[in-house]
CSV table of C-alpha atoms in Angstrom, one decimal:
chain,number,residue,atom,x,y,z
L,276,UNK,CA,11.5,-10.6,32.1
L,277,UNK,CA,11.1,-13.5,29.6
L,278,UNK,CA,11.5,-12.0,26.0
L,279,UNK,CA,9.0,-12.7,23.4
L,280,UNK,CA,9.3,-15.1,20.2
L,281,UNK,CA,9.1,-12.0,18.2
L,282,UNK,CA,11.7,-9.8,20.3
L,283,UNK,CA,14.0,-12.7,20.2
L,284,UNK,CA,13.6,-12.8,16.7
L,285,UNK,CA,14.1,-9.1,15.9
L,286,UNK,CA,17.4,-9.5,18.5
L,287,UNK,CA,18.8,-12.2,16.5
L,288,UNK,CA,18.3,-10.4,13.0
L,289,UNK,CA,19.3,-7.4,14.2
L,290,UNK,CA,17.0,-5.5,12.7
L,291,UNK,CA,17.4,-2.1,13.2
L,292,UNK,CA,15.2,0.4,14.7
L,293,UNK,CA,13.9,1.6,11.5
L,294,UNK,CA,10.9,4.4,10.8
L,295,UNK,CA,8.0,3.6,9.2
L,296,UNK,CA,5.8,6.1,7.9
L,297,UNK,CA,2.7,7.4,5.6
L,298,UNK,CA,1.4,9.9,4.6
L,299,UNK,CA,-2.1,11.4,5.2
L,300,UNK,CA,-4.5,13.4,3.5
L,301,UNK,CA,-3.4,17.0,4.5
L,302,UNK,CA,0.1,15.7,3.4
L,303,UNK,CA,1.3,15.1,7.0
L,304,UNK,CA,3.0,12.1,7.5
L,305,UNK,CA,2.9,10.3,10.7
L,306,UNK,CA,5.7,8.0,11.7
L,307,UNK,CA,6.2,4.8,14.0
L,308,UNK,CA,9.7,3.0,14.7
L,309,UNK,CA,10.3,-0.1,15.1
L,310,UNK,CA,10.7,-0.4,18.6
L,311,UNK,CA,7.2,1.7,19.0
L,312,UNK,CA,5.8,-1.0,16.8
L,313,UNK,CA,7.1,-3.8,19.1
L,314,UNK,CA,5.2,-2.5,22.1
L,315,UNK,CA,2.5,-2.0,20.6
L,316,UNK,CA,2.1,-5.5,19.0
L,317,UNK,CA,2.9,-6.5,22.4
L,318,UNK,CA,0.0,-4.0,24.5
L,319,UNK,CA,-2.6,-5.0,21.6
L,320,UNK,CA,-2.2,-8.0,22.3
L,321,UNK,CA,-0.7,-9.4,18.3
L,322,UNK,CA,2.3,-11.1,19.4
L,323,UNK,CA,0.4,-14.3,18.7
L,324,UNK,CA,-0.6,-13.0,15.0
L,325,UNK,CA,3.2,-12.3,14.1
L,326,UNK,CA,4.7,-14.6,15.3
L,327,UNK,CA,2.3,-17.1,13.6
L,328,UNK,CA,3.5,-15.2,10.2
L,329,UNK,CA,7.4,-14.9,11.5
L,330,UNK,CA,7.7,-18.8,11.4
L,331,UNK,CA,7.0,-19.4,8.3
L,332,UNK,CA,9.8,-20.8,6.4
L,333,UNK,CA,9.9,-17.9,4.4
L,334,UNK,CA,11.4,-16.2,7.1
L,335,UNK,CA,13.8,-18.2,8.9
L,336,UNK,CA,16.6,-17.3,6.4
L,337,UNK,CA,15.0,-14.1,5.1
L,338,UNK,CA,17.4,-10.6,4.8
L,339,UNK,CA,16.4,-7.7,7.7
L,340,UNK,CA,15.0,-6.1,4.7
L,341,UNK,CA,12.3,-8.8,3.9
L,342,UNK,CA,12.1,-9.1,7.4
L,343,UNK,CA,11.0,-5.8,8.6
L,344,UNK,CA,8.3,-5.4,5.7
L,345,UNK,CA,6.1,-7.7,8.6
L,346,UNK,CA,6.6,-5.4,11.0
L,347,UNK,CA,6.3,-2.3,8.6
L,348,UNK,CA,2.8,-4.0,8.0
L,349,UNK,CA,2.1,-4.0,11.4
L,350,UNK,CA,2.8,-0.5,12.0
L,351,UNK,CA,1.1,0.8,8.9
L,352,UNK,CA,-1.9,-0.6,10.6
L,353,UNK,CA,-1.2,1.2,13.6
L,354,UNK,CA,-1.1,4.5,11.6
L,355,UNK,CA,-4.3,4.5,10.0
L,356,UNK,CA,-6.0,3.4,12.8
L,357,UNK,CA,-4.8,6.3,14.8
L,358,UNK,CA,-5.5,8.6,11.8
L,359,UNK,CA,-9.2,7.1,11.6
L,360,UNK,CA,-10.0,4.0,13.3
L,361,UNK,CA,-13.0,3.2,11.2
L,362,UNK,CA,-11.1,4.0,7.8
L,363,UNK,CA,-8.8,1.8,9.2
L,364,UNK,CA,-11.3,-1.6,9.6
L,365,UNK,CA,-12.1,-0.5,5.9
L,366,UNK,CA,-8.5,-0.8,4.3
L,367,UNK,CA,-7.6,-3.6,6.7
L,368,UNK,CA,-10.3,-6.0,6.3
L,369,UNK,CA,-9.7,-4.8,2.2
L,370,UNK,CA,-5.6,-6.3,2.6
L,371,UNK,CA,-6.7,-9.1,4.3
L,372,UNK,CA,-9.5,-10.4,1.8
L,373,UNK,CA,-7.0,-9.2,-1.3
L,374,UNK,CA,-3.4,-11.3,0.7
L,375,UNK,CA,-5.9,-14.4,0.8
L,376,UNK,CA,-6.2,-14.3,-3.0
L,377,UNK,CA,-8.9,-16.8,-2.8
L,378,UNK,CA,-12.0,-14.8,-4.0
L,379,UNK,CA,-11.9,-11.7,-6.5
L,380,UNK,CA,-12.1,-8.9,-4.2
L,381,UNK,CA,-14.0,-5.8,-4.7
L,382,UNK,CA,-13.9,-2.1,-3.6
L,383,UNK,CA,-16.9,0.8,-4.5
L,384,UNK,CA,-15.7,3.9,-3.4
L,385,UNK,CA,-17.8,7.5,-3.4
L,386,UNK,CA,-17.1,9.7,-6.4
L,387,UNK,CA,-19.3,13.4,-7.0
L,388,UNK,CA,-21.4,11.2,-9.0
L,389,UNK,CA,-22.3,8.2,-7.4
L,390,UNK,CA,-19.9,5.4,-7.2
L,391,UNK,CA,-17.0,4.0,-8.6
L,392,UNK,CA,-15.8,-0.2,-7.9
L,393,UNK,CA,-12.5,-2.3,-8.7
L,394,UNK,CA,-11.2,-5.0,-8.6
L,395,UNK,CA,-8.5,-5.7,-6.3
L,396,UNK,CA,-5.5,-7.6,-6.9
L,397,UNK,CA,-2.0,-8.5,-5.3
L,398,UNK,CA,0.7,-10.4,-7.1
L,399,UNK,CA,2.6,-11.9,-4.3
L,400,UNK,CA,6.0,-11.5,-5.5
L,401,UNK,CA,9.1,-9.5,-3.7
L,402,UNK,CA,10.4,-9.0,-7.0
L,403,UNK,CA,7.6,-6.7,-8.1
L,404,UNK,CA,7.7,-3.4,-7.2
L,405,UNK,CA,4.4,-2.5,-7.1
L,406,UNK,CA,2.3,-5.6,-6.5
L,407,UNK,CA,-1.4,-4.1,-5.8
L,408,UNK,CA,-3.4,-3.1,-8.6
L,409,UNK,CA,-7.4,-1.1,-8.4
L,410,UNK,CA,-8.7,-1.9,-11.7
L,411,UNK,CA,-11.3,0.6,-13.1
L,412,UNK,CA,-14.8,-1.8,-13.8
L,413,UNK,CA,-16.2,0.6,-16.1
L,414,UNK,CA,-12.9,1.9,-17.7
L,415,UNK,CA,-10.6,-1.3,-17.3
L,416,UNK,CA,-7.8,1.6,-16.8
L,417,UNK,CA,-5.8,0.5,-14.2
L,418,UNK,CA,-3.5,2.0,-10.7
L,419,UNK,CA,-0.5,-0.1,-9.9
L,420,UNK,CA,0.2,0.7,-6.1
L,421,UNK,CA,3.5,-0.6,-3.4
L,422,UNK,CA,0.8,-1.3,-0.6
L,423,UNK,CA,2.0,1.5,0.8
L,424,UNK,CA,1.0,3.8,-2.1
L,425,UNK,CA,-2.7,1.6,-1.5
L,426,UNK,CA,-3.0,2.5,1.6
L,427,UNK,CA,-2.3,6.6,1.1
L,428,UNK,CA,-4.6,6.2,-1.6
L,429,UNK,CA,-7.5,4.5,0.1
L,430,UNK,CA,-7.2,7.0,2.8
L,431,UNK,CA,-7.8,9.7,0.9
L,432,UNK,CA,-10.9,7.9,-0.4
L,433,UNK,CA,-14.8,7.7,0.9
L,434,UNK,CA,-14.7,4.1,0.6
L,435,UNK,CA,-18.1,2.4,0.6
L,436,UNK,CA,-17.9,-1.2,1.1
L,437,UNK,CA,-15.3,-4.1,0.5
L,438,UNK,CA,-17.2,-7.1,-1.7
C-alpha cells in the first residue's frame, strides 16, 4: 500500500509515537498517540488539510518537537470532539477564527449572571510560552493560556457564541 505524504513525512522525521492528552472537566484526561492520530486523520478524511499545513516551509527543516505540535493539534481536536462533539465545533471554529488573526475575535460565555465576552488573541510565536490570551471586556483582567490550557478551559465553559 502506497504511504501517504504525511506518513512519509512522520517516517522521515522520526517522530516518535508520542501521547497527547487533555484534560476534562471531571479531571479525567483522555489520551491519543500518535499513531492513533494518523489513522484517524487518515479515516476522517484530513490528510489533505495537513498535509497542506506540513509543506509549508516552516516545516521542511523544523525539529520533531515543532513538528509534532501539528499533529498534537490534530489530535486535541479529536479529544474534544469525542468528549462533546458540539463543544468541540465551538472551540474549533474559536482556534480557527483566532490562528487567522485577521479580524478581532470574540467569545461570550454563560456566567450565574448573565454573560461574560473577551477578546481573543494569539501571538504566533514558538518562543512564547503561552501565546493565547481571553481578555476580560468589562475588567480588562486578562488569562494567558498554552492552547492547550485554552482548550481545558473552554471546555469547562458554557460558551455562547464565537463573534
Amino acid at each position: 500500500m502506497k504511504q501517504t505524504f504525511v506518513e512519509k513525512f512522520v517516517a522521515n522525521k522520526g517522530l516518535p509515537n508520542e501521547e497527547f492528552s487533555l484534560k476534562i472537566p471531571d479531571n479525567t484526561t483522555l489520551s491519543i498517540d500518535l499513531k492513533t492520530t494518523l489513522d484517524r486523520i487518515q479515516k476522517e478524511g484530513l490528510n489533505t488539510e495537513v498535509k497542506k499545513v506540513l509543506k509549508k516551509g516552516a516545516f521542511r527543516n523544523a525539529s520533531a518537537e515543532i513538528c509534532l505540535r501539528v499533529f498534537e493539534g490534530a489530535a486535541q481536536r479529536f479529544l474534544i470532539k469525542d468528549f462533546n462533539n458540539e463543544l468541540a465545533d465551538k472551540i474549533i471554529q474559536l482556534l480557527e477564527k483566532v490562528h487567522t488573526r485577521k479580524n478581532t475575535v470574540y467569545l461570550a460565555v454563560a456566567n450565574g449572571n448573565g454573560q461574560e465576552e473577551f477578546e481573543v488573541t494569539f501571538k504566533n510565536n514558538d518562543q512564547i510560552l503561552t501565546p493565547y490570551s481571553l481578555i476580560n471586556q468589562e475588567t480588562q483582567n486578562s488569562l494567558m493560556f498554552t492552547k492547550r490550557e485554552l482548550i481545558e478551559y473552554l471546555m469547562t465553559k458554557d460558551i455562547r457564541e464565537v463573534l
